[in-house]
Short mmCIF file of C-alpha atoms in Angstrom, two decimals:
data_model
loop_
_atom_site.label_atom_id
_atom_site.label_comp_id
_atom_site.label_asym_id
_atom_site.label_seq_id
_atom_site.Cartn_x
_atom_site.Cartn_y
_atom_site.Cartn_z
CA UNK A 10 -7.04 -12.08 48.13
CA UNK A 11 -9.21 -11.11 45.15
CA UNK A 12 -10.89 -7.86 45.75
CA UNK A 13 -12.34 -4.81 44.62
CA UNK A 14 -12.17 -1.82 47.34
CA UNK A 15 -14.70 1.43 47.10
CA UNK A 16 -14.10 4.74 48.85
CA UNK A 17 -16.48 6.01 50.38
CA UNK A 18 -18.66 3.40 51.55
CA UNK A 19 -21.36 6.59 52.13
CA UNK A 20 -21.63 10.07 50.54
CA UNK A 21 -23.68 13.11 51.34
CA UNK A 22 -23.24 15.91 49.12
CA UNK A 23 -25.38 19.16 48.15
CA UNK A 24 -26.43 19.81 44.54
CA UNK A 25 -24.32 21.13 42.34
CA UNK A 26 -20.66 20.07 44.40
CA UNK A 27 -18.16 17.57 42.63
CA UNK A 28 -18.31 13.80 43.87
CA UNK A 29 -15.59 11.60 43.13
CA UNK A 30 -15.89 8.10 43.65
CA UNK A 31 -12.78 5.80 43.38
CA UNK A 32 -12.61 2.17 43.05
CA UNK A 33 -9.84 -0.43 43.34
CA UNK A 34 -8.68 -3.99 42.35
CA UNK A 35 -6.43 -6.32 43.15
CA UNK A 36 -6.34 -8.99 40.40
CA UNK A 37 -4.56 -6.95 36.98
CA UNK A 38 -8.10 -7.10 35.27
CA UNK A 39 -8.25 -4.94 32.20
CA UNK A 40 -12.06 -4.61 32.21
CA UNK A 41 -13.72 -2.55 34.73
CA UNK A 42 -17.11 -1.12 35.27
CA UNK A 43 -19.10 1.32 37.01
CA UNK A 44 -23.05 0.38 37.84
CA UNK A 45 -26.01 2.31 39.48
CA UNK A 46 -28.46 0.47 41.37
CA UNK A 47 -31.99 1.94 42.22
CA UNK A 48 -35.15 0.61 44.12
CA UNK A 49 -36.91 -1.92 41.58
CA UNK A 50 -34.28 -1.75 38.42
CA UNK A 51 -31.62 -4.04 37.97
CA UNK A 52 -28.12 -2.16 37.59
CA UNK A 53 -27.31 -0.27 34.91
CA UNK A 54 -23.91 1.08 33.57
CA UNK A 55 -22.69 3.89 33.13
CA UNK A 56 -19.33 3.45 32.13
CA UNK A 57 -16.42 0.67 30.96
CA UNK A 58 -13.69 0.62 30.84
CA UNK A 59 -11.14 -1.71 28.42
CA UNK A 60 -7.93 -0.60 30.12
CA UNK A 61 -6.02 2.66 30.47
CA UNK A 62 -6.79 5.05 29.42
CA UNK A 63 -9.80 3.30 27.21
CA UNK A 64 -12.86 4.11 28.58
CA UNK A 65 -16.93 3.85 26.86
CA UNK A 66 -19.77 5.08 27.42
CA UNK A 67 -22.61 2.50 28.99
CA UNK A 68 -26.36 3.08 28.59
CA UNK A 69 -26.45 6.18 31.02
CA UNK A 70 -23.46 8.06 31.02
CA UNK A 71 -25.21 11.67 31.10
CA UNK A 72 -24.05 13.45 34.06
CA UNK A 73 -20.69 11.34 34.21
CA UNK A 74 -17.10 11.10 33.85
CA UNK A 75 -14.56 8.82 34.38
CA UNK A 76 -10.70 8.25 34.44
CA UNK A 77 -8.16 5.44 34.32
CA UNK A 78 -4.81 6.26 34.66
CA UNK A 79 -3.43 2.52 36.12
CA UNK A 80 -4.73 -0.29 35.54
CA UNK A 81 -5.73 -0.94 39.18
CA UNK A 82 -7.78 2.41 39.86
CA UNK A 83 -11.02 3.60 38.18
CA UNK A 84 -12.70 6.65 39.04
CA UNK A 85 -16.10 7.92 38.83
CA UNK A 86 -16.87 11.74 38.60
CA UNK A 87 -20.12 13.42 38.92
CA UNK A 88 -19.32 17.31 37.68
CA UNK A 89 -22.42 19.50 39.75
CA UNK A 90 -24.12 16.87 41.20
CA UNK A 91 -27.89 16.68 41.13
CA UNK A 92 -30.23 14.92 42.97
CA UNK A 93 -31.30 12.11 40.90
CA UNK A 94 -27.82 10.92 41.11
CA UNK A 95 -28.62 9.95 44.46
CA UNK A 96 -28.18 6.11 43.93
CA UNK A 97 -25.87 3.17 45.21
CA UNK A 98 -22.79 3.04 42.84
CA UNK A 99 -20.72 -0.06 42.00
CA UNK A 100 -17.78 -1.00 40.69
CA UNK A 101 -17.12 -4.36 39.06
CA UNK A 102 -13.72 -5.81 37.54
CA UNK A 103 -13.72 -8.93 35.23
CA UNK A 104 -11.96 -11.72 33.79
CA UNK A 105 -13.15 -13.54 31.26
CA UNK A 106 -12.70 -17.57 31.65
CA UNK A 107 -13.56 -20.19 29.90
CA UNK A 108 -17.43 -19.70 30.08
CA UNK A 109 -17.88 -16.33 30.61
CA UNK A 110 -16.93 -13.17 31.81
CA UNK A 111 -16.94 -13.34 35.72
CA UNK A 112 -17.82 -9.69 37.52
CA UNK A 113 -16.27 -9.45 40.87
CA UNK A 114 -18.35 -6.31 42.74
CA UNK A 115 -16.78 -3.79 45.13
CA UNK A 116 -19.24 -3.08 48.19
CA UNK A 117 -20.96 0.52 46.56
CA UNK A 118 -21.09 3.67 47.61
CA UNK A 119 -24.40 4.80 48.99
CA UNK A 120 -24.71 8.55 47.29
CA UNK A 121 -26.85 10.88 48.45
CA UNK A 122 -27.24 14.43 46.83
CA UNK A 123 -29.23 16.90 48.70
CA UNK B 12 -37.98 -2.16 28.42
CA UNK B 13 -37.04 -4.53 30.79
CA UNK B 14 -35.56 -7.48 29.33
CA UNK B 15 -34.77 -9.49 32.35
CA UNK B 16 -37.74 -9.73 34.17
CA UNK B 17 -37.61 -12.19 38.02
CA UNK B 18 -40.24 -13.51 39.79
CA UNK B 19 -41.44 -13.57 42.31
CA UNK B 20 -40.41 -9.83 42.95
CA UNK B 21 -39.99 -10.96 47.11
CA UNK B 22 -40.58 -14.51 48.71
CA UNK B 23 -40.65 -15.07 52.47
CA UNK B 24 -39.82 -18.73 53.17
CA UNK B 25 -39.16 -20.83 56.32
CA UNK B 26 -35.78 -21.83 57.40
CA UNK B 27 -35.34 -25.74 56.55
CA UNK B 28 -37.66 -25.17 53.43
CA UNK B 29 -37.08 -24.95 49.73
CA UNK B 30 -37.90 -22.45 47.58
CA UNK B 31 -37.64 -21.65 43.59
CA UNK B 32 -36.55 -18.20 41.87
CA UNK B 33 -37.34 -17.57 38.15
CA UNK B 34 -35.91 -15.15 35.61
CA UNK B 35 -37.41 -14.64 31.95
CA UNK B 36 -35.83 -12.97 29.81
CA UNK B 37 -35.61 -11.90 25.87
CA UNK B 38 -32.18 -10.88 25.43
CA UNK B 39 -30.60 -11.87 21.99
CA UNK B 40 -28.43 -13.53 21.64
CA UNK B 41 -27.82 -14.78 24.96
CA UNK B 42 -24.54 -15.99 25.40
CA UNK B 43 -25.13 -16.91 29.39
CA UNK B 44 -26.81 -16.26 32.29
CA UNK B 45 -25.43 -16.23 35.50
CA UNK B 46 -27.20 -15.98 39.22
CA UNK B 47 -25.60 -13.51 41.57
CA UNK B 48 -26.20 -12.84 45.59
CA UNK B 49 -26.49 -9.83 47.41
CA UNK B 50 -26.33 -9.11 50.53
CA UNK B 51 -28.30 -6.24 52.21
CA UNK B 52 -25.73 -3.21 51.81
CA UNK B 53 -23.04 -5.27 49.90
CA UNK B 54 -21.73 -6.33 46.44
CA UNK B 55 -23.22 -8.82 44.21
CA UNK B 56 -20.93 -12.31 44.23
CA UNK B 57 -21.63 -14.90 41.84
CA UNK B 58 -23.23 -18.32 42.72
CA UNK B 59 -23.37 -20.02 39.33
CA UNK B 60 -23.16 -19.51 35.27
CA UNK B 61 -24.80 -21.05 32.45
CA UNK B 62 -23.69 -21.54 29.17
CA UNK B 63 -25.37 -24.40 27.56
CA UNK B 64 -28.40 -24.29 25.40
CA UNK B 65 -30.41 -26.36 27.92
CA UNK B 66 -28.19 -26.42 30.91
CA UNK B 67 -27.73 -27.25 35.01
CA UNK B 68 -25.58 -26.71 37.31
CA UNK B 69 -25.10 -27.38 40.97
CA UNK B 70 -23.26 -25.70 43.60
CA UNK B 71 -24.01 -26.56 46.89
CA UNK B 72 -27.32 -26.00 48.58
CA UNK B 73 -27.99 -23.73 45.31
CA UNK B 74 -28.75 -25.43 42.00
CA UNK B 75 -29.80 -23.76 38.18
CA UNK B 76 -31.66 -24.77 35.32
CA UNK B 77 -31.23 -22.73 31.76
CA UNK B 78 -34.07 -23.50 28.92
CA UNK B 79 -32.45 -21.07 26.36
CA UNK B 80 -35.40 -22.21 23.38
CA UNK B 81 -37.65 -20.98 25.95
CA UNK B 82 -35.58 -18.04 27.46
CA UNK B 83 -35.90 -19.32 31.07
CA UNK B 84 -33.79 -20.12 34.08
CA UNK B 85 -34.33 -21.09 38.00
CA UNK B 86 -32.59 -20.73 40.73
CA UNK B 87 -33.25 -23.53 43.10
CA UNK B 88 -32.13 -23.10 47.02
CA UNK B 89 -32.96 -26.45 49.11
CA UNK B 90 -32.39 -26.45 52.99
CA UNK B 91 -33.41 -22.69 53.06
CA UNK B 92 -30.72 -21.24 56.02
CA UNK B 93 -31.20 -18.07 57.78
CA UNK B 94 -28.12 -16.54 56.11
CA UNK B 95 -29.57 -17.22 52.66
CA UNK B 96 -31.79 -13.99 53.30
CA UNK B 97 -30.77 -11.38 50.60
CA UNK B 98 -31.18 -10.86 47.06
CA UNK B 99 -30.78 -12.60 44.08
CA UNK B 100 -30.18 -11.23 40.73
CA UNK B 101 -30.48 -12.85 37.31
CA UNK B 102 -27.78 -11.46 34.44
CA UNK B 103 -27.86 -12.34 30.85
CA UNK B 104 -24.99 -11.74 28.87
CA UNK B 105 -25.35 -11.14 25.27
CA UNK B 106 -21.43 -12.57 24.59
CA UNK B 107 -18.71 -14.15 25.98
CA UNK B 108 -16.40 -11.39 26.53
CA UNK B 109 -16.18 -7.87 28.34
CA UNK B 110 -17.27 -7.21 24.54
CA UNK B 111 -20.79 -7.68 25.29
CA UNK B 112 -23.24 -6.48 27.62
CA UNK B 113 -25.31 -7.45 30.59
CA UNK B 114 -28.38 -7.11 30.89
CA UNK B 115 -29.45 -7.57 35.01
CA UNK B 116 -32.77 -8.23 36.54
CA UNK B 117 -34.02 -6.08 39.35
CA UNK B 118 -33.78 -9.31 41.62
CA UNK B 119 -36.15 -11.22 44.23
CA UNK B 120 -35.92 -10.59 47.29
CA UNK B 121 -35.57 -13.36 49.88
CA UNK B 122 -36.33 -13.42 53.71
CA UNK B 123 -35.65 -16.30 55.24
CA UNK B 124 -37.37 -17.01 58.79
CA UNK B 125 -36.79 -19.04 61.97
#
């Protein structure tokens, strides 16, 4: 069953604590993602990642971290968090076919910094 | 700026009817465009991709139309059910591969009622 898994589904933290978000697949993709989604934009990323160990910045990384140690787990890691990181976070893993690159989404983790 | 822009921003149809989604957009080059689904609270899933410079596809109750000279694509849903409520996002991708980028709409929203 394809699937990308995100812990936590919800997240309350106070301003300036550590968040970690982690995210999993199932399918051996080397490309994963992590996206923020707020009210009236369309997601934007803040990270890829090419495979282990190969990670790049997307258009907003400031504020974030990442890691990739296997191939199947991507983290996200907000160092002192701060309140305009409050924001759903996803994760997406690809594979690129014969079109296109097809994005299969994990569920996002509603973050809320107080 | 926003270079994937949907209209109309939120659409309330009846359940039965038919209703039309539009995304304009002036990424370059654009490589594809694909329509996603979301679900209130869940991930985006993809519904259809297109590649062609004047393109259709058809996938179910859902079909798409792609105009690439004039940087325009619909997303037509006929037989409107009540599980069709959610929102629909419009992604252009400026290659083929994990290479490129995305660039996503901020979506319409869709309500469908008894």
């Amino acid at each position: 069953d394809m699937k990308v898994t995100q812990m936590p589904r919800y997240l309350i933290k106070r301003m300036g604590e550590n968040v970690l978000l982690e995210c999993g697949q199932d399918m051996s993709h080397e490309t994963m993602y992590w996206y923020r989604q707020d009210p009236g934009l369309g997601l934007q990323l803040i990270y890829i990642s090419y495979d282990v160990d190969s990670n790049s910045e997307g258009d907003i990384p400031k504020g974030y971290r990442v890691s990739r140690k296997k191939r199947e787990h991507f983290s996200l890691i907000l160092d002192s968090a701060k309140t305009n990181q409050t924001s759903v976070y996803f994760c997406a893993s690809s594979f690129v076919g014969a079109s296109a690159e097809t994005l299969y989404f994990g569920s996002g983790t509603r973050l809320t910094v107080l | 700026k926003t270079q994937v822009e949907q209209s109309p921003q939120s659409l309330v149809v009846r359940q039965g009817e038919n209703c039309v989604l539009q995304c304009n957009y002036s990424v370059t080059p654009d490589n594809h465009l694909r329509w996603f689904k979301q679900d209130t609270g869940k991930g985006l899933v993809s519904l259809t991709v297109l590649v062609d410079q004047k393109d259709k596809t058809s996938n179910g109750r859902y079909s798409a139309t792609l105009d690439k000279d004039a940087k325009h694509s619909t997303l037509h849903i006929t037989a409107t059910l009540l599980d069709d409520t959610a929102t629909y996002i419009c992604v252009v991708g400026d290659r083929g591969s994990a290479l490129g980028r995305l660039h996503f709409g901020a979506g319409t929203q869709l309500i469908v009622i008894p």
